[in-house]
Coordinates of C-alpha atoms in Angstrom, one line a residue:
M203 CA 0.4 -24.0 22.7
M204 CA -2.7 -23.5 20.5
T205 CA -4.8 -26.5 19.9
E206 CA -5.1 -28.1 16.5
I207 CA -8.2 -27.8 14.4
A208 CA -10.5 -30.7 15.0
T209 CA -12.1 -31.0 11.6
P210 CA -10.4 -30.7 8.3
S211 CA -11.3 -27.8 6.0
A212 CA -10.1 -26.8 2.6
L213 CA -8.2 -23.6 2.9
S214 CA -7.0 -21.3 0.2
S215 CA -3.4 -20.2 0.0
P216 CA -4.2 -16.7 1.4
Q217 CA -6.1 -18.3 4.3
R218 CA -3.2 -20.6 5.1
R219 CA -0.7 -17.8 5.0
C220 CA -2.9 -15.6 7.4
Q221 CA -3.2 -18.5 9.9
T222 CA 0.5 -19.3 9.7
L223 CA 1.5 -15.6 10.3
L224 CA -0.9 -15.4 13.3
M225 CA 0.6 -18.6 14.8
L226 CA 4.1 -17.1 14.5
S227 CA 3.0 -13.7 16.0
L228 CA 2.4 -14.8 19.6
P229 CA 5.2 -15.2 22.1
G230 CA 5.5 -18.5 23.9
Q231 CA 4.4 -20.6 21.0
E232 CA 6.6 -23.4 19.6
I233 CA 5.7 -23.4 15.9
T234 CA 7.3 -25.9 13.6
H235 CA 6.4 -26.7 10.0
Q236 CA 4.8 -30.0 11.3
Y237 CA 2.5 -28.0 13.6
I238 CA 1.6 -25.6 10.8
S239 CA 0.8 -28.5 8.4
N240 CA -1.4 -30.1 11.1
V241 CA -3.4 -26.9 11.8
N242 CA -3.7 -26.0 8.1
H243 CA -4.3 -29.6 7.0
V244 CA -1.6 -29.6 4.3
D245 CA 1.5 -31.7 3.8
D246 CA 4.9 -30.7 5.0
D247 CA 6.1 -29.5 1.6
T248 CA 3.1 -27.2 1.3
A249 CA 3.6 -25.9 4.8
R250 CA 7.3 -25.1 4.0
L251 CA 6.3 -23.4 0.8
D252 CA 3.7 -21.2 2.6
I253 CA 6.4 -20.2 5.1
A254 CA 8.8 -19.3 2.3
D255 CA 6.1 -17.2 0.6
I256 CA 5.3 -15.4 3.9
N257 CA 9.0 -14.8 4.5
D258 CA 9.3 -13.2 1.0
E259 CA 6.3 -10.9 1.8
L260 CA 7.6 -10.0 5.2
Q261 CA 11.0 -9.0 3.8
R262 CA 9.5 -7.1 0.9
Y263 CA 6.8 -5.1 2.8
H264 CA 7.7 -5.2 6.5
R265 CA 11.5 -5.5 6.8
L266 CA 11.0 -8.8 8.8
T267 CA 12.3 -12.3 8.4
I268 CA 11.3 -15.8 9.6
A269 CA 14.2 -17.4 11.3
T270 CA 14.6 -21.1 12.1
Q271 CA 15.8 -21.8 15.6
D272 CA 18.1 -24.7 16.7
D273 CA 15.1 -26.7 17.9
G274 CA 13.4 -26.4 14.5
C275 CA 10.8 -23.8 15.6
Y276 CA 10.2 -20.7 13.6
R277 CA 10.3 -17.1 14.9
I278 CA 9.7 -13.7 13.2
E279 CA 12.7 -11.4 13.7
G280 CA 12.7 -7.6 13.3
T281 CA 12.0 -4.5 15.4
P282 CA 9.0 -4.4 17.7
L283 CA 7.6 -1.5 15.6
D284 CA 7.8 -3.4 12.3
Q285 CA 6.4 -6.6 13.9
R286 CA 3.4 -4.7 15.3
L287 CA 2.7 -2.9 11.9
C288 CA 3.0 -6.3 10.2
L289 CA 0.4 -7.9 12.5
L290 CA -1.8 -4.9 12.1
H291 CA -2.0 -5.6 8.4
W292 CA -2.3 -9.4 8.7
L293 CA -4.7 -9.5 11.6
R294 CA -7.2 -7.3 9.7
R295 CA -6.7 -9.5 6.6
A296 CA -7.3 -12.6 8.8
L297 CA -10.6 -11.3 10.2
R298 CA -11.9 -11.2 6.6
L299 CA -10.4 -14.5 5.4
C300 CA -10.4 -16.9 8.4
P301 CA -12.6 -15.6 11.2
A302 CA -13.1 -19.2 12.5
F303 CA -9.4 -19.5 13.2
I304 CA -9.4 -16.1 15.0
S305 CA -12.3 -17.2 17.2
H306 CA -11.3 -20.8 18.0
H307 CA -7.5 -20.5 18.1
Y308 CA -5.9 -17.1 18.0
T309 CA -8.1 -15.4 20.6
P310 CA -8.0 -18.2 23.2
A311 CA -4.2 -18.5 22.7
L312 CA -3.8 -14.8 23.2
K313 CA -5.9 -14.7 26.3
T314 CA -4.0 -17.7 27.7
Q315 CA -0.7 -15.9 27.3
L316 CA -2.1 -12.8 29.0
K317 CA -3.4 -14.9 31.9
Q318 CA -0.1 -16.8 32.3
A319 CA 1.8 -13.4 32.2
G320 CA -0.1 -12.4 35.3
I321 CA -1.7 -9.3 33.6
A322 CA -4.8 -8.1 35.4
R323 CA -7.9 -9.4 33.7
T324 CA -9.6 -6.0 33.8
L325 CA -7.0 -4.8 31.3
Y326 CA -7.9 -7.3 28.6
D327 CA -11.5 -8.1 29.5
D328 CA -13.6 -7.6 26.3
T329 CA -16.3 -5.5 28.0
N330 CA -13.7 -3.1 29.5
L331 CA -11.9 -2.9 26.2
Q332 CA -15.1 -2.2 24.3
A333 CA -15.9 0.7 26.6
L334 CA -12.4 2.0 26.2
I335 CA -12.6 1.9 22.4
N336 CA -16.0 3.6 22.5
R337 CA -14.5 6.5 24.4
C338 CA -11.7 6.8 21.9
A339 CA -14.2 6.7 19.0
R340 CA -16.2 9.5 20.6
G341 CA -13.0 11.6 21.0
L342 CA -12.2 11.0 17.3
H343 CA -15.8 11.6 16.2
R344 CA -15.7 8.2 14.4
Q345 CA -17.8 5.1 14.5
F346 CA -15.8 1.9 14.1
E347 CA -17.4 -0.9 12.2
C348 CA -17.9 -4.3 13.9
R349 CA -14.8 -5.8 12.3
D350 CA -12.6 -2.9 13.3
L351 CA -14.0 -3.1 16.9
H352 CA -13.1 -6.8 16.9
F353 CA -9.6 -6.0 15.5
L354 CA -9.0 -3.3 18.1
R355 CA -9.9 -5.5 21.0
L356 CA -7.5 -8.2 19.8
F357 CA -4.7 -5.9 18.9
L358 CA -4.8 -4.0 22.1
Q359 CA -4.5 -7.3 24.0
Y360 CA -1.5 -8.1 21.8
C361 CA 0.1 -4.7 22.5
L362 CA -0.5 -5.2 26.2
L363 CA 1.3 -8.6 26.1
Q364 CA 4.2 -7.2 24.1
H365 CA 4.6 -4.3 26.5
H366 CA 4.6 -6.8 29.5
H367 CA 7.5 -8.6 27.8
G368 CA 9.4 -5.4 27.3
L369 CA 8.9 -5.3 23.5
T370 CA 8.2 -1.6 23.2
P371 CA 8.5 0.0 19.8
S372 CA 11.0 2.7 19.2
F373 CA 10.3 5.8 17.1
S374 CA 12.7 8.0 15.1
A375 CA 12.6 11.8 15.7
V376 CA 10.6 12.2 12.5
Q377 CA 8.1 9.5 13.5
Q378 CA 7.8 11.0 17.0
N379 CA 6.9 14.4 15.6
W380 CA 4.5 12.9 13.1
T381 CA 2.4 11.0 15.7
E382 CA 2.5 13.7 18.3
A383 CA 1.1 16.3 15.9
R384 CA -2.0 14.3 15.2
I385 CA -5.4 14.4 17.0
E386 CA -5.2 10.7 17.6
H387 CA -2.3 11.4 20.1
Q388 CA -4.8 13.1 22.4
V389 CA -7.3 10.2 22.2
A390 CA -4.7 7.5 22.7
E391 CA -4.1 9.0 26.1
E392 CA -7.3 7.4 27.2
I393 CA -5.7 4.0 26.9
V394 CA -2.5 5.1 28.4
R395 CA -4.3 6.4 31.5
H396 CA -6.3 3.1 31.7
W397 CA -3.1 1.1 31.7
Q398 CA -1.3 3.4 34.2
R399 CA -4.0 2.8 36.8
R400 CA -3.4 -0.9 36.7
I401 CA 0.2 -1.5 35.7
H402 CA 3.0 -0.9 38.2
Q403 CA 5.5 -0.3 35.3
L404 CA 4.2 2.8 33.6
P405 CA 3.7 2.6 29.8
H406 CA 6.6 4.0 27.8
E407 CA 6.0 7.2 25.9
D408 CA 6.6 5.2 22.7
E409 CA 3.6 3.0 23.6
H410 CA 1.5 6.2 23.6
R411 CA 2.9 7.0 20.2
F412 CA 2.2 3.5 18.9
L413 CA -1.4 3.7 20.1
T414 CA -1.6 7.0 18.2
L415 CA -0.3 5.3 15.1
L416 CA -2.8 2.5 15.5
F417 CA -5.7 4.9 15.3
M418 CA -4.1 6.7 12.4
M419 CA -3.8 3.5 10.4
L420 CA -7.5 2.8 10.9
R421 CA -8.6 6.3 9.8
T422 CA -10.4 6.8 6.6
P423 CA -9.4 10.3 5.3
D424 CA -12.4 12.6 4.6
P425 CA -11.5 15.6 2.4
V426 CA -14.8 17.3 3.3
H427 CA -14.8 17.1 7.1
D428 CA -11.2 16.7 8.1
G429 CA -10.2 20.0 9.6
H430 CA -7.2 19.4 11.9
L431 CA -4.1 21.5 11.5
H432 CA -2.3 18.5 9.9
D433 CA -5.2 18.0 7.5
R434 CA -5.2 21.6 6.4
R435 CA -1.5 21.5 5.9
L436 CA -1.8 18.5 3.6
Q437 CA -4.6 20.0 1.6
L438 CA -2.5 23.1 0.9
A439 CA 0.5 21.0 -0.1
I440 CA -1.8 19.0 -2.5
S441 CA -3.0 22.3 -4.1
R442 CA 0.6 23.3 -4.7
L443 CA 1.3 19.8 -6.1
I444 CA -1.5 20.0 -8.6
E445 CA -0.4 23.5 -9.7
R446 CA 3.1 22.3 -10.3
F447 CA 1.9 19.3 -12.3
Q448 CA -0.4 21.4 -14.4
G449 CA 2.4 23.8 -15.2
M450 CA 4.8 21.0 -16.3
A451 CA 2.1 19.2 -18.3
G452 CA 0.8 22.3 -20.0
R453 CA -2.8 21.2 -19.1
E454 CA -5.3 22.3 -16.5
F455 CA -7.9 20.2 -14.7
S456 CA -11.4 21.6 -14.9
D457 CA -12.5 19.6 -11.8
E458 CA -9.5 20.4 -9.7
Q459 CA -11.5 19.9 -6.5
G460 CA -12.3 16.3 -7.5
L461 CA -8.6 15.6 -8.1
R462 CA -7.6 17.3 -4.9
D463 CA -10.1 15.1 -2.9
Q464 CA -8.8 11.9 -4.5
L465 CA -5.2 12.9 -3.9
Y466 CA -6.0 13.8 -0.3
I467 CA -7.4 10.4 0.5
H468 CA -4.5 8.7 -1.2
L469 CA -1.6 10.8 0.1
S470 CA -2.9 10.8 3.7
Q471 CA -2.3 7.1 3.7
A472 CA 0.8 7.2 1.6
L473 CA 2.5 9.6 4.0
N474 CA 2.0 7.2 6.9
R475 CA 3.4 4.3 4.8
S476 CA 6.4 6.3 3.8
I477 CA 7.2 7.7 7.3
F478 CA 6.9 4.2 8.8
S479 CA 8.5 2.3 5.9
I480 CA 5.5 0.2 5.1
G481 CA 5.9 -1.4 1.7
I482 CA 3.3 -1.8 -1.0
D483 CA 3.0 -4.0 -4.1
N484 CA 6.1 -3.3 -6.2
S485 CA 5.0 -4.7 -9.5
L486 CA 3.4 -1.4 -10.7
P487 CA 6.3 1.1 -11.2
E488 CA 8.3 -0.9 -13.7
E489 CA 5.2 -1.2 -15.9
I490 CA 4.4 2.5 -15.5
H491 CA 8.0 3.5 -16.3
H492 CA 7.9 1.4 -19.5
L493 CA 4.4 2.4 -20.7
Y494 CA 4.2 6.0 -19.5
P495 CA 7.7 7.3 -19.0
R496 CA 6.8 11.0 -19.4
L497 CA 3.9 10.8 -17.0
M498 CA 6.1 9.1 -14.4
R499 CA 8.9 11.5 -14.8
T500 CA 6.6 14.6 -14.7
T501 CA 4.9 13.2 -11.5
R502 CA 8.2 12.5 -9.9
I503 CA 9.5 16.0 -10.5
A504 CA 6.1 17.6 -9.4
L505 CA 6.3 15.6 -6.1
H506 CA 9.7 16.9 -5.2
D507 CA 8.5 20.0 -3.3
F508 CA 5.7 18.0 -1.7
E509 CA 8.3 15.5 -0.4
E510 CA 10.5 18.4 0.9
D511 CA 7.4 19.8 2.7
F512 CA 7.0 16.6 4.7
G513 CA 10.6 15.5 5.0
I514 CA 10.1 12.2 3.1
R515 CA 11.0 10.6 -0.1
F516 CA 8.4 8.5 -1.8
T517 CA 9.5 5.1 -3.2
D518 CA 8.9 4.4 -6.9
E519 CA 6.0 2.3 -5.9
E520 CA 4.3 5.2 -4.1
S521 CA 5.1 7.8 -6.8
G522 CA 3.8 5.3 -9.4
L523 CA 0.4 5.3 -7.7
V524 CA 0.3 9.1 -7.8
A525 CA 1.2 9.0 -11.5
V526 CA -1.7 6.7 -12.1
I527 CA -4.1 9.2 -10.4
F528 CA -2.8 12.1 -12.5
G529 CA -3.0 9.9 -15.7
A530 CA -6.5 8.9 -15.0
W531 CA -7.6 12.5 -14.5
L532 CA -5.9 13.6 -17.7
M533 CA -7.9 11.0 -19.7
Q534 CA -11.1 12.0 -17.9
E535 CA -10.5 15.7 -18.6
S536 CA -10.0 15.0 -22.4
E537 CA -12.8 12.4 -22.5
L538 CA -10.3 10.3 -24.4
H539 CA -10.0 6.6 -24.8
E540 CA -6.5 5.1 -24.9
K541 CA -5.3 5.6 -28.5
Q542 CA -4.1 2.6 -30.4
V543 CA -0.8 2.9 -32.3
L544 CA 0.4 0.2 -34.7
L545 CA 4.2 -0.3 -34.8
L546 CA 5.2 -2.3 -38.0
T547 CA 8.1 -4.6 -37.3
G548 CA 10.8 -6.2 -39.5
D549 CA 14.4 -7.3 -39.0
N550 CA 15.8 -4.6 -36.5
P551 CA 14.3 -5.1 -33.0
Y552 CA 16.6 -2.5 -31.5
L553 CA 15.4 0.2 -33.9
E554 CA 11.8 -0.8 -33.3
S555 CA 12.3 -0.7 -29.5
E556 CA 13.9 2.8 -29.8
L557 CA 11.0 4.0 -31.9
E558 CA 8.5 2.7 -29.3
R559 CA 10.4 4.5 -26.6
Q560 CA 10.2 7.8 -28.5
L561 CA 6.5 7.4 -29.0
R562 CA 5.8 6.8 -25.3
E563 CA 7.9 9.9 -24.5
L564 CA 5.7 12.2 -26.7
T565 CA 2.6 12.4 -24.5
L566 CA 1.4 12.2 -20.9
L567 CA -1.7 10.4 -22.1
P568 CA -1.7 6.6 -22.1
I569 CA -1.3 5.0 -25.5
N570 CA -1.7 1.3 -26.6
I571 CA 1.2 0.3 -28.9
K572 CA 0.6 -3.0 -30.8
N573 CA 3.2 -4.8 -33.1
Q574 CA 2.5 -6.2 -36.5
T575 CA 4.9 -7.5 -39.1
I576 CA 5.1 -5.6 -42.4
G577 CA 4.0 -8.7 -44.3
D578 CA 0.8 -9.1 -42.2
F579 CA 0.1 -5.4 -42.5
Q580 CA 0.3 -5.4 -46.3
T581 CA -1.9 -8.4 -46.7
E582 CA -4.4 -7.9 -43.8
G583 CA -4.2 -4.2 -43.1
A584 CA -4.3 -2.6 -39.7
P585 CA -6.5 -4.0 -36.9
K586 CA -9.7 -2.2 -36.1
G587 CA -9.4 0.8 -33.9
V588 CA -5.8 1.8 -34.8
A589 CA -5.4 5.6 -35.0
L590 CA -1.8 5.7 -36.3
V591 CA 0.7 3.5 -38.0
V592 CA 4.5 4.1 -37.3
T593 CA 7.4 2.2 -38.7
P594 CA 11.2 2.6 -39.2
Y595 CA 10.9 0.6 -42.5
A596 CA 9.9 1.7 -46.0
V597 CA 6.5 0.1 -46.7
T598 CA 3.8 0.0 -49.4
L599 CA 0.4 1.0 -48.0
P600 CA -2.6 -1.2 -48.5
L601 CA -5.7 0.3 -50.1
F602 CA -7.2 1.4 -46.8
S603 CA -4.9 2.4 -43.9
P604 CA -4.8 4.8 -40.9
P605 CA -2.2 7.6 -41.2
L606 CA 1.3 6.2 -41.4
I607 CA 4.5 7.9 -40.3
H608 CA 7.9 6.5 -41.5
A609 CA 10.8 7.3 -39.2
R610 CA 14.1 5.9 -40.3
D611 CA 15.8 6.7 -37.0
L612 CA 14.8 9.6 -34.7
L613 CA 11.4 11.2 -35.1
S614 CA 11.7 14.7 -36.5
E615 CA 10.2 17.6 -34.8
H616 CA 7.5 17.9 -37.4
Q617 CA 6.7 14.2 -37.0
R618 CA 6.5 14.6 -33.2
Q619 CA 4.0 17.4 -33.6
Q620 CA 1.9 15.4 -36.0
I621 CA 1.8 12.4 -33.7
C622 CA 1.0 14.5 -30.6
K623 CA -1.9 16.2 -32.5
M624 CA -3.3 12.8 -33.5
L625 CA -2.9 11.2 -30.1
E626 CA -4.3 14.0 -28.1
A627 CA -7.0 15.2 -30.5

């Protein structure tokens, strides 16, 4: 059992959640809400609320749940692969947010569990692990930062403990092929050989694959220097993706290389997330669908062949982030600022909503649509910066006004052309 913190400290909600998740991640720990409240120095209600928040996040992003046992203790339930990927994310976060907890509680508890399991000390000794990680870094031509080195030492100890308890991750055929085709697979063999020399039960092949994935998740893609076969395949696929988007948008990017580099960095990581079902913040797509429906739809269609190439299907969250990248480059290419459109409102909200939808469908470029009542418009005029006024109602113009388009129902083709010209000029 981990010892309690001796001196109280004021912890933020993210710090408390990190510490709670780490308490729950180790086997052999009896973690109740009372224990969590004591360690985090909060009342029972706050501890329960933190657990509920963590459970929501685990379900949303990691396909895990926190279950309450008959004795009142909590336990994280889910596949060993999902549990390891979850800890990978939270342990890296905890090293930033609560390093003292890592040093004084998580690390000693982890090493105690390794010792009690009878695992040879040479396997989890910090000096030996550091030397092993350094050999892997040389094989990958990388230099790990201090925080990543600290993370790797801890995480390899955790993997060793999980393997000892028979909690080996399982990989689908697609996931197996994905890891085995990477350069990290060759480097992970260093760790496998190290373990094989000291463990009677040989590491499962899936342990080799997971160690490969571990180094993949720590990799920062470099569009200039990455030259592995997998990297070149991705770069070619991105070139085809840009070409399809340009054809559908009717626009070309003058700095295509800059766009290609940004997409390479993003999609390298997005592919890993998609293949291993790692979730991301899901608040973005709904907003993008509403504000930029044509941009989102164009991106989704352009991504289809890319997804076919890699045998995946991006979630709306992932495709939404790609849409944001394309939208930002469209704005940059045109040196445009977001155009402001004023929608005059009256007594028919449905008609106003339909007109707003039509406006957003007209262009791939972002537009800022503001509402103003007809009465305020006629007495105060349009706010500063408005490029265009649109309304479904007959209205008398004030003395000075931006161009106004009156659409009783659907926008006519001529009106659509006029609006596009003003918004994209």
